[in-house]
């Protein structure tokens, strides 16, 4: 039994059926408004305040539901404090990342020989037609410890 508000997206026929029974043609909406940016270079910081690794300033987006996706590789050269990352949308945090790698030393891109991947996605509803800014930020929990990030990517596309 399915209860509550829901939406059925039928991608083969290109229609959306809402909980109220309303039908909308989504064949020209789903996947539209796609934008993508990447920075594959290595960035490092020993600061405890956030440094922006990658930023996407979108074109003006029509009202609707969008999927925002991100990923990046990171490492942190210490065994007893955290690498700190975040993804923001228009200045508000939509994803937090805090992780203690328990690794020291090596010849990796940030001092440690371990490389970790962080990725995720979030569905957001835009209620006005404006541009939006999506950032991937990173920091060290402890000053003077190297936090590193590379292969950062952000994408956005319209769902409904």
XYZ file of N, CA and C in Angstrom:
480
model
N 0.844 -1.184 0.000
C 0.000 0.000 0.000
C 0.878 1.231 0.000
N 0.599 2.138 -0.897
C 1.312 3.405 -0.971
C 0.379 4.484 -0.465
N 0.864 5.314 0.452
C 0.043 6.408 0.951
C 0.864 7.670 1.005
N 0.195 8.798 1.153
C 0.883 10.080 1.213
C 1.011 10.685 -0.165
N 1.591 11.889 -0.205
C 1.773 12.592 -1.475
C 2.905 11.945 -2.256
N 2.691 11.724 -3.522
C 3.724 11.142 -4.354
C 3.538 11.603 -5.789
N 4.578 11.416 -6.560
C 4.542 11.727 -7.980
C 5.100 10.549 -8.734
N 4.463 10.194 -9.831
C 4.947 9.124 -10.693
C 5.506 9.765 -11.956
N 6.758 9.489 -12.259
C 7.379 9.982 -13.481
C 7.481 8.819 -14.455
N 6.809 8.921 -15.572
C 6.830 7.887 -16.604
C 7.709 8.398 -17.740
N 8.986 7.984 -17.739
C 9.943 8.526 -18.700
C 9.763 7.951 -20.098
N 9.117 6.811 -20.210
C 8.890 6.247 -21.539
C 7.832 7.024 -22.302
N 6.741 7.366 -21.625
C 5.706 8.135 -22.322
C 5.895 9.629 -22.163
N 6.736 10.035 -21.196
C 7.024 11.452 -21.024
C 5.989 12.208 -20.234
N 5.320 11.536 -19.264
C 4.300 12.208 -18.479
C 4.571 12.081 -16.996
N 4.117 13.079 -16.246
C 4.176 13.084 -14.790
C 2.743 13.030 -14.283
N 2.473 12.115 -13.334
C 1.149 12.025 -12.721
C 1.319 12.324 -11.239
N 0.700 13.396 -10.762
C 0.822 13.773 -9.359
C -0.184 13.012 -8.518
N -0.064 13.132 -7.189
C -0.972 12.448 -6.271
C -2.416 12.866 -6.499
N -2.633 14.084 -6.981
C -3.999 14.559 -7.227
C -4.544 14.074 -8.562
N -3.697 13.404 -9.356
C -4.128 12.908 -10.661
C -3.823 13.828 -11.813
N -3.243 14.982 -11.539
C -2.894 15.905 -12.618
C -1.804 15.297 -13.488
N -1.890 15.513 -14.782
C -0.921 14.965 -15.728
C -0.208 16.116 -16.426
N 1.120 16.019 -16.504
C 1.911 17.038 -17.191
C 2.880 16.341 -18.138
N 3.143 16.952 -19.261
C 4.110 16.426 -20.222
C 5.506 16.839 -19.766
N 6.343 15.852 -19.447
C 7.700 16.153 -18.981
C 8.753 15.806 -20.019
N 8.329 15.385 -21.199
C 9.299 14.916 -22.184
C 10.288 15.987 -22.595
N 9.918 17.248 -22.502
C 10.846 18.323 -22.859
C 11.453 18.968 -21.621
N 11.102 18.488 -20.431
C 11.604 19.071 -19.184
C 12.729 18.226 -18.590
N 12.486 16.923 -18.423
C 13.447 16.073 -17.743
C 14.799 16.092 -18.461
N 15.838 16.420 -17.708
C 17.187 16.470 -18.270
C 17.549 17.799 -18.908
N 16.581 18.697 -19.014
C 16.881 20.009 -19.596
C 17.598 20.879 -18.565
N 18.036 22.022 -18.966
C 18.717 22.974 -18.079
C 20.006 22.401 -17.502
N 20.639 21.474 -18.223
C 21.857 20.816 -17.747
C 23.039 21.785 -17.766
N 23.793 21.800 -16.671
C 25.061 22.529 -16.595
C 26.044 21.686 -15.787
N 27.330 21.834 -16.128
C 28.371 21.001 -15.531
C 29.663 21.806 -15.479
N 30.413 21.606 -14.401
C 31.727 22.221 -14.281
C 32.633 21.246 -13.534
N 33.918 21.271 -13.862
C 34.870 20.409 -13.157
C 36.193 21.121 -13.002
N 36.920 20.719 -11.978
C 38.294 21.163 -11.756
C 39.071 19.926 -11.329
N 39.924 19.420 -12.205
C 40.648 18.182 -11.953
C 41.992 18.399 -11.274
N 42.357 19.657 -11.060
C 43.652 19.970 -10.459
C 43.633 19.717 -8.954
N 44.815 19.639 -8.373
C 44.966 19.444 -6.931
C 44.982 20.808 -6.250
N 44.187 20.943 -5.195
C 44.203 22.145 -4.351
C 44.464 21.698 -2.919
N 45.277 22.473 -2.200
C 45.570 22.158 -0.804
C 45.335 23.389 0.052
N 45.092 23.137 1.326
C 44.915 24.220 2.284
C 45.247 23.711 3.673
N 45.797 24.581 4.483
C 46.019 24.280 5.896
C 45.130 25.167 6.770
N 44.186 25.856 6.148
C 43.290 26.763 6.872
C 42.137 25.999 7.512
N 41.632 26.513 8.634
C 40.466 25.931 9.291
C 39.173 26.606 8.838
N 39.293 27.606 7.988
C 38.121 28.228 7.370
C 37.992 27.684 5.960
N 36.767 27.648 5.449
C 36.528 27.030 4.152
C 37.188 27.786 3.001
N 37.758 26.998 2.089
C 38.282 27.474 0.815
C 37.391 26.873 -0.268
N 36.980 27.685 -1.222
C 36.153 27.168 -2.308
C 37.033 26.492 -3.343
N 36.763 25.225 -3.599
C 37.475 24.467 -4.626
C 36.843 24.691 -5.993
N 35.517 24.672 -6.047
C 34.824 24.731 -7.328
C 33.503 25.453 -7.147
N 33.149 26.264 -8.135
C 31.905 27.022 -8.075
C 31.204 26.957 -9.426
N 29.903 26.768 -9.390
C 29.076 26.817 -10.589
C 28.022 27.895 -10.377
N 28.067 28.933 -11.197
C 27.016 29.948 -11.212
C 26.149 29.615 -12.416
N 24.911 29.241 -12.155
C 24.037 28.757 -13.210
C 23.492 29.905 -14.053
N 22.971 29.539 -15.186
C 22.135 30.464 -15.940
C 20.823 30.606 -15.170
N 19.973 31.526 -15.564
C 18.666 31.671 -14.929
C 17.876 30.383 -15.124
N 17.427 29.824 -14.017
C 16.705 28.547 -14.059
C 15.203 28.771 -13.931
N 14.412 28.141 -14.809
C 12.957 28.212 -14.666
C 12.494 27.545 -13.366
N 11.322 27.897 -12.903
C 10.730 27.279 -11.729
C 10.609 25.779 -11.973
N 10.988 24.980 -10.972
C 10.891 23.534 -11.115
C 11.755 22.804 -10.107
N 11.798 21.476 -10.231
C 12.616 20.620 -9.386
C 13.886 20.256 -10.143
N 15.023 20.340 -9.458
C 16.326 20.097 -10.058
C 17.103 19.090 -9.236
N 17.995 18.383 -9.913
C 18.934 17.480 -9.250
C 20.309 18.116 -9.316
N 20.926 18.274 -8.154
C 22.293 18.788 -8.065
C 23.177 17.619 -7.639
N 24.223 17.351 -8.408
C 25.148 16.278 -8.084
C 26.562 16.811 -7.929
N 27.367 16.131 -7.134
C 28.758 16.540 -6.926
C 29.607 15.321 -6.590
N 30.900 15.452 -6.816
C 31.863 14.452 -6.357
C 33.242 15.093 -6.323
N 34.122 14.510 -5.526
C 35.511 14.958 -5.451
C 36.344 13.908 -4.741
N 37.640 13.920 -5.006
C 38.612 13.094 -4.284
C 39.283 13.971 -3.243
N 39.585 13.405 -2.094
C 40.193 14.189 -1.024
C 41.173 13.321 -0.241
N 42.071 13.996 0.460
C 42.856 13.327 1.497
C 43.291 14.340 2.533
N 43.785 13.811 3.667
C 44.109 14.641 4.823
C 45.224 13.942 5.565
N 46.316 14.633 5.779
C 47.545 14.034 6.261
C 47.667 14.097 7.786
N 46.729 13.444 8.472
C 46.792 13.368 9.937
C 45.873 12.235 10.396
N 46.198 11.642 11.533
C 45.433 10.484 11.997
C 44.424 10.815 13.093
N 44.396 12.051 13.588
C 43.542 12.306 14.746
C 42.692 13.572 14.646
N 42.413 14.039 13.448
C 41.465 15.141 13.261
C 40.801 14.971 11.901
N 39.870 15.850 11.591
C 38.990 15.644 10.447
C 39.300 16.517 9.233
N 39.117 15.914 8.065
C 38.945 16.654 6.824
C 37.515 17.188 6.867
N 37.328 18.435 6.429
C 36.005 19.045 6.470
C 35.655 19.547 5.080
N 34.481 19.164 4.608
C 34.007 19.615 3.309
C 32.538 19.979 3.381
N 32.089 20.744 2.392
C 30.673 21.072 2.311
C 30.313 21.436 0.881
N 29.024 21.265 0.563
C 28.470 21.734 -0.695
C 27.408 22.754 -0.326
N 27.464 23.916 -0.963
C 26.494 24.961 -0.664
C 25.703 25.333 -1.912
N 24.477 25.750 -1.686
C 23.603 26.275 -2.727
C 23.153 27.649 -2.275
N 23.558 28.650 -3.015
C 23.210 30.037 -2.691
C 23.550 30.390 -1.245
N 24.694 29.881 -0.773
C 25.182 30.204 0.562
C 24.680 29.309 1.681
N 23.746 28.422 1.398
C 23.228 27.500 2.413
C 23.826 26.110 2.196
N 24.222 25.473 3.277
C 24.831 24.144 3.194
C 23.765 23.110 2.832
N 24.028 22.342 1.764
C 23.123 21.253 1.388
C 23.763 19.884 1.641
N 25.069 19.874 1.926
C 25.749 18.617 2.271
C 26.978 18.926 3.118
N 27.094 18.230 4.246
C 28.263 18.331 5.129
C 29.130 17.102 4.950
N 30.420 17.294 5.050
C 31.363 16.173 4.990
C 32.416 16.401 6.062
N 32.505 15.483 6.999
C 33.517 15.540 8.057
C 33.991 14.116 8.263
N 35.319 13.906 8.083
C 35.815 12.537 8.154
C 37.248 12.522 8.651
N 37.534 11.572 9.538
C 38.883 11.381 10.065
C 39.509 10.175 9.365
N 40.533 10.406 8.535
C 41.059 9.308 7.722
C 41.955 8.317 8.451
N 42.476 8.673 9.618
C 43.355 7.761 10.370
C 44.589 7.355 9.574
N 45.136 8.292 8.809
C 46.299 7.972 7.986
C 47.283 9.134 7.998
N 48.530 8.810 8.108
C 49.594 9.817 8.117
C 50.697 9.374 7.173
N 51.273 10.334 6.485
C 52.447 10.079 5.682
C 52.159 9.448 4.340
N 53.177 9.355 3.545
C 53.059 8.788 2.217
C 53.383 9.823 1.160
N 53.152 9.463 -0.066
C 53.528 10.340 -1.174
C 52.305 10.748 -1.997
N 51.136 10.781 -1.386
C 49.926 11.138 -2.100
C 49.827 12.628 -2.378
N 48.734 13.026 -2.996
C 48.607 14.404 -3.456
C 48.439 15.420 -2.339
N 48.130 15.016 -1.115
C 48.059 15.952 0.002
C 48.972 15.551 1.139
N 49.896 14.647 0.887
C 50.812 14.179 1.910
C 50.530 12.748 2.319
N 49.264 12.375 2.381
C 48.875 11.008 2.699
C 48.825 10.202 1.407
N 49.065 8.902 1.492
C 48.983 8.081 0.286
C 47.582 7.500 0.077
N 46.648 7.876 0.922
C 45.269 7.434 0.787
C 44.452 8.466 0.005
N 43.559 7.997 -0.849
C 42.660 8.875 -1.592
C 41.234 8.399 -1.331
N 40.383 9.316 -0.954
C 38.991 9.000 -0.652
C 38.094 9.756 -1.619
N 36.902 9.204 -1.883
C 35.939 9.842 -2.786
C 34.706 10.234 -1.984
N 34.211 11.435 -2.223
C 32.945 11.866 -1.663
C 32.042 12.252 -2.816
N 30.803 11.795 -2.784
C 29.856 12.168 -3.830
C 28.452 12.142 -3.260
N 27.559 12.823 -3.944
C 26.180 12.836 -3.500
C 25.323 13.621 -4.470
N 24.043 13.675 -4.156
C 23.131 14.490 -4.941
C 21.979 14.925 -4.049
N 21.304 15.971 -4.471
C 20.189 16.526 -3.712
C 19.164 17.046 -4.698
N 17.889 16.817 -4.395
C 16.812 17.394 -5.182
C 16.374 18.688 -4.512
N 16.264 19.749 -5.296
C 15.847 21.050 -4.780
C 14.746 21.607 -5.679
N 13.888 22.416 -5.082
C 12.814 23.070 -5.829
C 13.144 24.553 -5.901
N 13.215 25.082 -7.108
C 13.413 26.513 -7.312
C 12.059 27.150 -7.567
N 11.694 28.111 -6.725
C 10.388 28.748 -6.819
C 10.381 30.064 -7.554
N 11.566 30.560 -7.901
C 11.666 31.797 -8.678
C 12.690 31.606 -9.779
N 12.570 32.371 -10.829
C 13.497 32.277 -11.954
C 14.680 33.207 -11.726
N 15.772 32.641 -11.179
C 16.995 33.397 -10.925
C 18.196 32.482 -11.173
N 19.390 33.049 -11.089
C 20.608 32.238 -11.152
C 20.894 31.672 -9.759
N 21.707 30.641 -9.716
C 22.064 30.006 -8.445
C 23.557 29.726 -8.428
N 24.136 29.699 -7.232
C 25.554 29.419 -7.058
C 25.720 28.159 -6.215
N 26.452 27.197 -6.781
C 26.726 25.933 -6.092
C 28.238 25.851 -5.886
N 28.670 25.625 -4.653
C 30.097 25.559 -4.332
C 30.457 24.242 -3.664
N 31.672 23.765 -3.939
C 32.320 22.718 -3.145
C 33.439 23.410 -2.374
N 33.372 23.326 -1.039
C 34.351 23.972 -0.158
C 35.065 22.916 0.669
N 36.277 23.230 1.126
C 37.016 22.293 1.971
C 37.870 23.049 2.973
N 38.259 22.351 4.063
C 39.077 22.949 5.119
C 39.739 21.841 5.927
N 40.697 22.250 6.748
C 41.330 21.363 7.719
C 40.703 21.627 9.084
N 40.499 20.585 9.859
C 39.986 20.803 11.214
C 41.047 21.452 12.098
N 42.304 21.089 11.877
C 43.414 21.598 12.676
C 44.340 22.417 11.785
N 44.661 23.616 12.215
C 45.552 24.487 11.442
C 46.900 23.811 11.222
N 47.484 24.070 10.077
C 48.808 23.594 9.684
C 48.816 22.138 9.230
N 47.662 21.473 9.189
C 47.562 20.135 8.619
C 47.010 20.292 7.205
N 47.596 19.597 6.248
C 47.213 19.772 4.847
C 45.967 18.978 4.491
N 44.951 19.711 4.059
C 43.756 19.108 3.464
C 43.896 19.274 1.955
N 43.584 18.232 1.191
C 43.745 18.284 -0.260
C 42.477 17.788 -0.950
N 42.245 18.329 -2.144
C 41.059 17.976 -2.920
C 41.424 18.018 -4.402
N 40.840 17.117 -5.182
C 41.061 17.115 -6.628
C 39.857 16.467 -7.308
N 39.839 16.519 -8.630
C 38.786 15.894 -9.443
C 37.384 16.276 -8.970
N 37.185 17.574 -8.739
C 35.902 18.069 -8.251
C 34.954 18.332 -9.425
N 33.697 17.924 -9.247
C 32.705 18.072 -10.318
C 31.362 18.467 -9.708
N 30.637 19.343 -10.417
C 29.275 19.732 -10.036
C 28.415 19.661 -11.288
N 27.200 19.136 -11.134
C 26.246 19.119 -12.233
C 24.868 19.503 -11.704
N 24.052 20.047 -12.582
C 22.672 20.346 -12.250
C 21.831 20.085 -13.495
N 20.630 19.534 -13.277
C 19.695 19.353 -14.381
C 18.276 19.303 -13.843
N 17.370 19.645 -14.712
C 15.958 19.753 -14.325
C 15.283 18.388 -14.343
N 14.460 18.146 -13.323
C 13.718 16.896 -13.201
C 12.247 17.110 -13.589
N 11.615 18.124 -12.985
C 10.216 18.431 -13.311
C 10.004 19.934 -13.379
